[in-house]
Short mmCIF file of C-alpha atoms in Angstrom, two decimals:
data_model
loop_
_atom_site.label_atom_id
_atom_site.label_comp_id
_atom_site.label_asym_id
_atom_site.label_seq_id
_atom_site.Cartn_x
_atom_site.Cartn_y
_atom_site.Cartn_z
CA UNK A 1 0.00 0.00 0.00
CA UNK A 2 1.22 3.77 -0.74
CA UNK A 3 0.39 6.74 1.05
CA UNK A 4 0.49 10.06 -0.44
CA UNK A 5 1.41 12.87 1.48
CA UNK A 6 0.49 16.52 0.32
CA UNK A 7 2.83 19.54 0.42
CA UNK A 8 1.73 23.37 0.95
CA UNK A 9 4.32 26.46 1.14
CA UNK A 10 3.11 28.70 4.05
CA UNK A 11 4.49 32.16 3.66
CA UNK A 12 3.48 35.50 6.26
CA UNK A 13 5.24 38.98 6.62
CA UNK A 14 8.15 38.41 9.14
CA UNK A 15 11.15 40.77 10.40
CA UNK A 16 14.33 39.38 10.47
CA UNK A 17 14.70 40.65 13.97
CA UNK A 18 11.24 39.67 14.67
CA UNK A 19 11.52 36.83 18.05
CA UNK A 20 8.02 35.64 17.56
CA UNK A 21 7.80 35.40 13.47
CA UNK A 22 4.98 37.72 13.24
CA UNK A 23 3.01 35.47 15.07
CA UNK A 24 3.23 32.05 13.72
CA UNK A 25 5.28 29.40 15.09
CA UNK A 26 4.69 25.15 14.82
CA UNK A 27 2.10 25.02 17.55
CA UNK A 28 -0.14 28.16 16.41
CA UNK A 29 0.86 26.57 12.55
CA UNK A 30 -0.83 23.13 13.53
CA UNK A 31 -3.62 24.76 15.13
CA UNK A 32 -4.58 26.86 12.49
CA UNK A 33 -4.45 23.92 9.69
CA UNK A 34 -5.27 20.87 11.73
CA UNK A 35 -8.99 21.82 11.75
CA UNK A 36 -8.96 20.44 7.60
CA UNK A 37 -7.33 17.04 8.34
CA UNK A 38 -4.15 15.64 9.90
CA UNK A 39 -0.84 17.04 9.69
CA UNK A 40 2.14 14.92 9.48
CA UNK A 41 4.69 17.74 9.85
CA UNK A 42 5.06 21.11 9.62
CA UNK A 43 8.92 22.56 8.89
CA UNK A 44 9.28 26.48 9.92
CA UNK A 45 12.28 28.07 8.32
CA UNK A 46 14.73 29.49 10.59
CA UNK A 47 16.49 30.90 8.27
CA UNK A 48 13.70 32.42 5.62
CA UNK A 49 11.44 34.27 7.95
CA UNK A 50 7.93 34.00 7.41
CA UNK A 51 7.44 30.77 5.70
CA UNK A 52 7.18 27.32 6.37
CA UNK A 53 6.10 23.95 4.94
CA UNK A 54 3.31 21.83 6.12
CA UNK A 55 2.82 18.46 4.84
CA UNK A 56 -0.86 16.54 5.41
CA UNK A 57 -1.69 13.15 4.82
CA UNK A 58 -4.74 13.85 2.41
CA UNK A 59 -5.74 15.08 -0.36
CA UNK A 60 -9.04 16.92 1.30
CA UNK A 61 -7.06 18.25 3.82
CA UNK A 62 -4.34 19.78 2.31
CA UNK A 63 -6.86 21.56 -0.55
CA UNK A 64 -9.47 22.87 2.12
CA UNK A 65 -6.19 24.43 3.79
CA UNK A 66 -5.29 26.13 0.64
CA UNK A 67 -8.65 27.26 -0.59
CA UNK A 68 -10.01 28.27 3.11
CA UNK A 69 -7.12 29.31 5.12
CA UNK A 70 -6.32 32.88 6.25
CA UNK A 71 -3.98 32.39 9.26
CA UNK A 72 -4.00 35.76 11.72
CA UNK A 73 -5.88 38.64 11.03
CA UNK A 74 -2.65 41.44 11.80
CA UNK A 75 -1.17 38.47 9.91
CA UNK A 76 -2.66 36.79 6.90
CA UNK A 77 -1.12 33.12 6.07
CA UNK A 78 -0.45 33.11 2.03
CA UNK A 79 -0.82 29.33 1.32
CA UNK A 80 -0.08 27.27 -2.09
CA UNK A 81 0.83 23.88 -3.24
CA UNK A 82 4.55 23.31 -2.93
CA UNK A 83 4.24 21.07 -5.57
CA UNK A 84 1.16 20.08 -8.02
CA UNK A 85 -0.99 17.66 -6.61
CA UNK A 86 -1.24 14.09 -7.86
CA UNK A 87 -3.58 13.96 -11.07
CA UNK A 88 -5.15 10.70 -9.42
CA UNK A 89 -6.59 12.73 -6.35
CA UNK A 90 -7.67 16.13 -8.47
CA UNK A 91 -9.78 13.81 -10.76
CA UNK A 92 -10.98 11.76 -7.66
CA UNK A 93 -11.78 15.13 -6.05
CA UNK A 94 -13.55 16.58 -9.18
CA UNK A 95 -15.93 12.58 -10.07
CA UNK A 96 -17.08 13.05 -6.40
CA UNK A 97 -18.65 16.17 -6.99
CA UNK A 98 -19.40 15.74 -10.91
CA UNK A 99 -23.11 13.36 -11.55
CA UNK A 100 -22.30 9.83 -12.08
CA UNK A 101 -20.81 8.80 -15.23
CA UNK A 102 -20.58 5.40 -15.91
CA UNK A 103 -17.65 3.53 -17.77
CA UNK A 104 -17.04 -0.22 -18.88
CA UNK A 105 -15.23 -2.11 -16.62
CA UNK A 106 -12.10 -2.93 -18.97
CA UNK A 107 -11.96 0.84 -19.26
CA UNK A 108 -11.76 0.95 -15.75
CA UNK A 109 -9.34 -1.93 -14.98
CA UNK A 110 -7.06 0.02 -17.75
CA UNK A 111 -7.69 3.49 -16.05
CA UNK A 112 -6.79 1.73 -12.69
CA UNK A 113 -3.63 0.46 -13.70
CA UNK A 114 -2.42 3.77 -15.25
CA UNK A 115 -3.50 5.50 -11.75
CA UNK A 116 -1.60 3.32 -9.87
CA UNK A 117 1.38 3.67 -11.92
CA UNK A 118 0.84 7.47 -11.56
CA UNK A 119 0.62 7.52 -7.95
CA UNK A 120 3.93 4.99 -7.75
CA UNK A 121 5.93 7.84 -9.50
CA UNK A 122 3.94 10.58 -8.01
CA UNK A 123 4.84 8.85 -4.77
CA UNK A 124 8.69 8.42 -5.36
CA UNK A 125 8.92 12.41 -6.83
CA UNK A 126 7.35 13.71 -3.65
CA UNK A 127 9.51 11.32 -1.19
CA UNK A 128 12.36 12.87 -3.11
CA UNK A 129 11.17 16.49 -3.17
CA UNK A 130 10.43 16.15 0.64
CA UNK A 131 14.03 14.73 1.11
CA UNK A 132 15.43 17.73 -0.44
CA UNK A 133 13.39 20.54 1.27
CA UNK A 134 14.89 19.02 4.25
CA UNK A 135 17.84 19.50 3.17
CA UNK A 136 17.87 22.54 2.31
CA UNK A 137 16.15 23.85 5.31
CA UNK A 138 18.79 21.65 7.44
CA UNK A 139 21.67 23.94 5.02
CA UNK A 140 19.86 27.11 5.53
CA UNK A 141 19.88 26.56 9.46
CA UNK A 142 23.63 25.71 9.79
CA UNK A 143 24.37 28.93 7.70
CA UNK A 144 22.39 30.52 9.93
CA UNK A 145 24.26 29.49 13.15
CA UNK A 146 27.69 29.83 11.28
#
């Protein structure tokens, strides 16, 4: 089984010399999002002020935070996909709310087969995209100390 995890870029205005990063740190970050769906992690910048990445574990989640979110009102949270969203989940997303189609079942075995190939790649791209926003926050926080 595969899980898919879903990315969003959380940016706010911040001072550099600002101790309490205008507002938002991991707790008041989890609060504000965790109301859509789970969050696996959330990753504030030390070194960029004002942003941050959250990661949730679905789909749902992760677009109701993007479409509804605001953050703090002295504050407002600007929130987008870090990366584009598997295809697989937008068109699940989008025959959910569409009137029921019907297809053969060959056409669906063939459809299911493709999605699940999709969602094996889309999988391995967003392990490695995850990997290297790590690691480049990790880099940005040691330059920071240094």
């Amino acid at each position: 089984m595969f899980f898919f995890f879903y990315h969003q870029q959380l940016k706010w205005k911040c001072k550099k010399e600002d101790e309490t990063k205008g507002g938002y740190s991991e707790d008041v970050l989890i609060r504000l999002l965790e109301k859509y769906g789970q969050v696996l992690h959330i990753v504030v910048s030390s070194k960029s002020k004002g942003s941050a990445v959250a990661e949730f574990a679905t789909f749902k989640a992760a677009d109701l935070a993007v479409r509804n979110e605001i953050g703090l009102l002295n504050n407002p949270l600007k929130i987008s996909w870090l990366s584009t969203p598997p295809p697989s989940a937008v068109s699940d997303n989008q025959s959910k709310t569409s009137s029921g189609s019907t297809t053969h079942s060959s056409q669906n075995s063939v459809r299911s087969e493709r999605d699940f190939e999709s969602l094996v790649l889309m999988k391995m791209r967003q392990a490695a995209e995850r990997q290297r926003l790590i690691e480049q926050l990790q880099r940005e926080d040691e330059e920071a100390d240094a």
